[in-house]
Amino acid sequence: MKKNIGIGLLGLGTVGSGVAEVLVTKADSLAEQAGLPLILRKVAERDVNKRRSARLGPNVLTSNPEEVLSHPEVDIVIELIGGEHPAKEYIERAITNGKHAVTANKEVIAKYGYELFSLAGKHNTDLRYEASVGSGMPLISSFQQELAANKISAIHAILNGTTNYILTRMAQEGLDFASTLKQAQELGYAEADPANDIEGRDTAYKLVILSNLAFRTKFVPQDVYCEGISNIAALDFLYAREFGYAIKLLAIAKRDDDEVEMRVHPVFIPRDSQLAKVDGVYNAIEVETDLAGKLVFYGEGAGSLRAASAVVADVLAIARNIYRGVNNVPEVKLNQRGTVKPMSDITTRYYLRLNAPDRPGVLAQISKVLGDNSISISSVIQKESDLAAQTAVIVIMTYPAEEKGVQKALKQLKQLPVVNEVSNFIRVEG
Ligand code: NDP
Ligand code: HSE
């Protein structure tokens, strides 16, 4: 008979510290729910001398991950070092050593999930990843279990707290992107290297994970068309407001017959929509289903205890199974590759912002290029003419048009002698 469940932890950073704290402060409640005490046996961290808040027992901390991965009394390994390598290899080693694994690592799950679930299946171990999308929001379990009877037709989601915080500040205070990012870093919201967040990759990984569950087929990060937020200017927020829109970085997955549209990019969304009102570091996920209707999940998508909530829930679920002698290996359907709708085939409305000389005939030439590419204009604003330079900012909203036509038109507009600059174009959703 087991007397307790041994836990090993890799990484004692933001999330790892939260997990260590919860395992200690909620030890009694967790033991009651699991049936056995959960004991944090070993924690590996790169720099063991770094000052940290977590209270650990003697000889628990090590700089050698192998001491966690092969510890005979560790039943569950929690990977919280982040990044692709060596996180993936550590999860593999934990599984091949017969241990269950829990991770919050969206990059590893989005890129190697199927490989790792298959490996876990072979070794009769469990691999859980609830914190990887939406932190403490119960998304993975909802998609896997509570929504299992549904056919999901679409996901529209704000999945990254850092970029949502930046876009919210830019919208509310009229700041530019670079200074808002700097402030977000100073406040500890954005990471020192914020590239994955800013360029939309973090959101794309999360969209892959949700889409695999929602559409029950295999998608990979390369399937997602991905654009970040660094091109958004303060002016775009002014025009968005004027047209009745907010600007958000959205993750979109839509089923269209046998194809799925998968994209991450900034969008104009109506200001009165629910997603437009999601501000700051909050995340929100709208799911359209055939049985449960339209559902919205809303909550903080980042933070030490937010993520720890989901990580410890995964640990608890595994611990309960160990206590009951239940073997719960992940389900894998390796051969069902999802078909992605090419980005060039999507149809949506577009916002274009151009800089052009302020003189007769300019608008006519611009609208001819759009018309030649089957793009119909729904409205035009011309303001903020620079009298000295005799230039104007021209903003155009289109009716629904095909992406391939819009890309062709953008190329032609850039070459048009009467266009100084195509300053931005943003897709419109909803
Ligand atoms: P941190 O950078 O705060 O923590 C990672 C820790 O792991 C650091 O202390 C780091 O040490 C250590 N580490 C890195 N590489 C190694 C290694 N090879 N061996 C031992 N220790 C190592 O990251 P977070 O806690 O923020 O994120 C952890 C995971 O959780 C990531 O996958 C992230 O995407 C995910 N996540 C994070 C959320 C959040 O709000 N922060 C929310 C949901 C998920 P050092 O500092 O010396 O590099
Ligand atoms: N960097 C992520 C964010 C952390 O800003 O949302 C949570 O996954």
PDB file of N, CA and C in Angstrom, residues 36-79:
ATOM      1  N   LEU A  36      -4.390  10.368  -0.238  1.00  0.00           N
ATOM      2  CA  LEU A  36      -3.034  10.199   0.313  1.00  0.00           C
ATOM      3  C   LEU A  36      -2.342  11.563   0.345  1.00  0.00           C
ATOM      4  N   PRO A  37      -1.412  11.783   1.257  1.00  0.00           N
ATOM      5  CA  PRO A  37      -0.664  13.061   1.225  1.00  0.00           C
ATOM      6  C   PRO A  37       0.167  13.197  -0.054  1.00  0.00           C
ATOM      7  N   LEU A  38       0.259  14.423  -0.549  1.00  0.00           N
ATOM      8  CA  LEU A  38       1.128  14.709  -1.708  1.00  0.00           C
ATOM      9  C   LEU A  38       2.415  15.314  -1.162  1.00  0.00           C
ATOM     10  N   ILE A  39       3.531  14.681  -1.409  1.00  0.00           N
ATOM     11  CA  ILE A  39       4.805  15.144  -0.839  1.00  0.00           C
ATOM     12  C   ILE A  39       5.714  15.665  -1.946  1.00  0.00           C
ATOM     13  N   LEU A  40       6.158  16.922  -1.809  1.00  0.00           N
ATOM     14  CA  LEU A  40       7.095  17.493  -2.790  1.00  0.00           C
ATOM     15  C   LEU A  40       8.490  16.975  -2.451  1.00  0.00           C
ATOM     16  N   ARG A  41       8.956  15.954  -3.219  1.00  0.00           N
ATOM     17  CA  ARG A  41      10.196  15.278  -2.837  1.00  0.00           C
ATOM     18  C   ARG A  41      11.451  15.960  -3.368  1.00  0.00           C
ATOM     19  N   LYS A  42      11.361  16.434  -4.616  1.00  0.00           N
ATOM     20  CA  LYS A  42      12.580  16.981  -5.234  1.00  0.00           C
ATOM     21  C   LYS A  42      12.197  18.114  -6.185  1.00  0.00           C
ATOM     22  N   VAL A  43      12.984  19.179  -6.151  1.00  0.00           N
ATOM     23  CA  VAL A  43      12.742  20.324  -7.038  1.00  0.00           C
ATOM     24  C   VAL A  43      14.052  20.658  -7.741  1.00  0.00           C
ATOM     25  N   ALA A  44      14.035  20.666  -9.065  1.00  0.00           N
ATOM     26  CA  ALA A  44      15.259  21.042  -9.802  1.00  0.00           C
ATOM     27  C   ALA A  44      15.116  22.469 -10.318  1.00  0.00           C
ATOM     28  N   GLU A  45      16.174  23.249 -10.094  1.00  0.00           N
ATOM     29  CA  GLU A  45      16.183  24.645 -10.533  1.00  0.00           C
ATOM     30  C   GLU A  45      17.603  24.952 -10.990  1.00  0.00           C
ATOM     31  N   ARG A  46      17.713  25.764 -12.051  1.00  0.00           N
ATOM     32  CA  ARG A  46      19.045  26.008 -12.614  1.00  0.00           C
ATOM     33  C   ARG A  46      19.983  26.610 -11.569  1.00  0.00           C
ATOM     34  N   ASP A  47      19.510  27.663 -10.891  1.00  0.00           N
ATOM     35  CA  ASP A  47      20.362  28.350  -9.928  1.00  0.00           C
ATOM     36  C   ASP A  47      19.796  28.112  -8.523  1.00  0.00           C
ATOM     37  N   VAL A  48      20.421  27.209  -7.771  1.00  0.00           N
ATOM     38  CA  VAL A  48      19.860  26.850  -6.453  1.00  0.00           C
ATOM     39  C   VAL A  48      20.095  27.959  -5.422  1.00  0.00           C
ATOM     40  N   ASN A  49      20.956  28.931  -5.762  1.00  0.00           N
ATOM     41  CA  ASN A  49      21.249  30.001  -4.793  1.00  0.00           C
ATOM     42  C   ASN A  49      20.344  31.224  -4.957  1.00  0.00           C
ATOM     43  N   LYS A  50      19.515  31.194  -5.997  1.00  0.00           N
ATOM     44  CA  LYS A  50      18.641  32.351  -6.252  1.00  0.00           C
ATOM     45  C   LYS A  50      17.654  32.505  -5.090  1.00  0.00           C
ATOM     46  N   ARG A  51      17.398  33.756  -4.680  1.00  0.00           N
ATOM     47  CA  ARG A  51      16.419  33.992  -3.604  1.00  0.00           C
ATOM     48  C   ARG A  51      15.026  33.631  -4.117  1.00  0.00           C
ATOM     49  N   ARG A  52      14.290  32.894  -3.325  1.00  0.00           N
ATOM     50  CA  ARG A  52      12.954  32.510  -3.775  1.00  0.00           C
ATOM     51  C   ARG A  52      11.994  32.453  -2.588  1.00  0.00           C
ATOM     52  N   SER A  53      10.700  32.586  -2.895  1.00  0.00           N
ATOM     53  CA  SER A  53       9.709  32.642  -1.814  1.00  0.00           C
ATOM     54  C   SER A  53       9.312  31.252  -1.324  1.00  0.00           C
ATOM     55  N   ALA A  54       9.450  30.230  -2.179  1.00  0.00           N
ATOM     56  CA  ALA A  54       8.932  28.902  -1.815  1.00  0.00           C
ATOM     57  C   ALA A  54       9.655  28.326  -0.594  1.00  0.00           C
ATOM     58  N   ARG A  55       8.873  27.751   0.341  1.00  0.00           N
ATOM     59  CA  ARG A  55       9.469  27.096   1.513  1.00  0.00           C
ATOM     60  C   ARG A  55       9.634  25.622   1.176  1.00  0.00           C
ATOM     61  N   LEU A  56      10.893  25.172   1.105  1.00  0.00           N
ATOM     62  CA  LEU A  56      11.142  23.775   0.735  1.00  0.00           C
ATOM     63  C   LEU A  56      11.841  23.065   1.895  1.00  0.00           C
ATOM     64  N   GLY A  57      11.602  21.772   2.021  1.00  0.00           N
ATOM     65  CA  GLY A  57      12.257  20.980   3.068  1.00  0.00           C
ATOM     66  C   GLY A  57      13.747  20.834   2.769  1.00  0.00           C
ATOM     67  N   PRO A  58      14.525  20.315   3.756  1.00  0.00           N
ATOM     68  CA  PRO A  58      15.965  20.138   3.526  1.00  0.00           C
ATOM     69  C   PRO A  58      16.211  19.110   2.421  1.00  0.00           C
ATOM     70  N   ASN A  59      17.248  19.346   1.636  1.00  0.00           N
ATOM     71  CA  ASN A  59      17.654  18.434   0.542  1.00  0.00           C
ATOM     72  C   ASN A  59      16.618  18.270  -0.569  1.00  0.00           C
ATOM     73  N   VAL A  60      15.668  19.168  -0.631  1.00  0.00           N
ATOM     74  CA  VAL A  60      14.655  19.048  -1.695  1.00  0.00           C
ATOM     75  C   VAL A  60      15.171  19.700  -2.985  1.00  0.00           C
ATOM     76  N   LEU A  61      15.887  20.825  -2.840  1.00  0.00           N
ATOM     77  CA  LEU A  61      16.325  21.581  -4.015  1.00  0.00           C
ATOM     78  C   LEU A  61      17.620  20.998  -4.599  1.00  0.00           C
ATOM     79  N   THR A  62      17.646  20.878  -5.906  1.00  0.00           N
ATOM     80  CA  THR A  62      18.851  20.397  -6.595  1.00  0.00           C
ATOM     81  C   THR A  62      19.015  21.156  -7.907  1.00  0.00           C
ATOM     82  N   SER A  63      20.246  21.165  -8.408  1.00  0.00           N
ATOM     83  CA  SER A  63      20.436  21.770  -9.730  1.00  0.00           C
ATOM     84  C   SER A  63      20.442  20.674 -10.809  1.00  0.00           C
ATOM     85  N   ASN A  64      20.272  19.438 -10.394  1.00  0.00           N
ATOM     86  CA  ASN A  64      20.366  18.324 -11.341  1.00  0.00           C
ATOM     87  C   ASN A  64      18.975  17.726 -11.633  1.00  0.00           C
ATOM     88  N   PRO A  65      18.377  18.036 -12.796  1.00  0.00           N
ATOM     89  CA  PRO A  65      17.035  17.534 -13.117  1.00  0.00           C
ATOM     90  C   PRO A  65      16.929  16.009 -13.034  1.00  0.00           C
ATOM     91  N   GLU A  66      18.051  15.327 -13.289  1.00  0.00           N
ATOM     92  CA  GLU A  66      18.041  13.848 -13.247  1.00  0.00           C
ATOM     93  C   GLU A  66      17.596  13.325 -11.878  1.00  0.00           C
ATOM     94  N   GLU A  67      17.908  14.108 -10.831  1.00  0.00           N
ATOM     95  CA  GLU A  67      17.513  13.674  -9.476  1.00  0.00           C
ATOM     96  C   GLU A  67      15.994  13.707  -9.309  1.00  0.00           C
ATOM     97  N   VAL A  68      15.327  14.510 -10.111  1.00  0.00           N
ATOM     98  CA  VAL A  68      13.856  14.520 -10.091  1.00  0.00           C
ATOM     99  C   VAL A  68      13.338  13.388 -10.975  1.00  0.00           C
ATOM    100  N   LEU A  69      13.924  13.310 -12.189  1.00  0.00           N
ATOM    101  CA  LEU A  69      13.389  12.410 -13.209  1.00  0.00           C
ATOM    102  C   LEU A  69      13.554  10.934 -12.855  1.00  0.00           C
ATOM    103  N   SER A  70      14.600  10.614 -12.065  1.00  0.00           N
ATOM    104  CA  SER A  70      14.798   9.191 -11.762  1.00  0.00           C
ATOM    105  C   SER A  70      14.646   8.886 -10.271  1.00  0.00           C
ATOM    106  N   HIS A  71      14.076   9.832  -9.534  1.00  0.00           N
ATOM    107  CA  HIS A  71      13.900   9.611  -8.088  1.00  0.00           C
ATOM    108  C   HIS A  71      12.916   8.453  -7.873  1.00  0.00           C
ATOM    109  N   PRO A  72      13.317   7.425  -7.113  1.00  0.00           N
ATOM    110  CA  PRO A  72      12.429   6.256  -6.979  1.00  0.00           C
ATOM    111  C   PRO A  72      11.102   6.571  -6.287  1.00  0.00           C
ATOM    112  N   GLU A  73      11.096   7.636  -5.487  1.00  0.00           N
ATOM    113  CA  GLU A  73       9.839   7.950  -4.778  1.00  0.00           C
ATOM    114  C   GLU A  73       9.078   9.122  -5.388  1.00  0.00           C
ATOM    115  N   VAL A  74       9.422   9.467  -6.621  1.00  0.00           N
ATOM    116  CA  VAL A  74       8.633  10.482  -7.336  1.00  0.00           C
ATOM    117  C   VAL A  74       7.662   9.756  -8.276  1.00  0.00           C
ATOM    118  N   ASP A  75       6.370   9.987  -8.070  1.00  0.00           N
ATOM    119  CA  ASP A  75       5.352   9.362  -8.917  1.00  0.00           C
ATOM    120  C   ASP A  75       4.927  10.298 -10.052  1.00  0.00           C
ATOM    121  N   ILE A  76       4.927  11.602  -9.754  1.00  0.00           N
ATOM    122  CA  ILE A  76       4.443  12.594 -10.735  1.00  0.00           C
ATOM    123  C   ILE A  76       5.515  13.672 -10.921  1.00  0.00           C
ATOM    124  N   VAL A  77       5.927  13.906 -12.178  1.00  0.00           N
ATOM    125  CA  VAL A  77       6.897  14.975 -12.465  1.00  0.00           C
ATOM    126  C   VAL A  77       6.137  16.163 -13.054  1.00  0.00           C
ATOM    127  N   ILE A  78       6.364  17.342 -12.475  1.00  0.00           N
ATOM    128  CA  ILE A  78       5.738  18.560 -13.014  1.00  0.00           C
ATOM    129  C   ILE A  78       6.820  19.353 -13.746  1.00  0.00           C
ATOM    130  N   GLU A  79       6.617  19.587 -15.042  1.00  0.00           N
ATOM    131  CA  GLU A  79       7.604  20.357 -15.830  1.00  0.00           C
ATOM    132  C   GLU A  79       7.149  21.807 -15.909  1.00  0.00           C
TER     133      GLU A  79
END
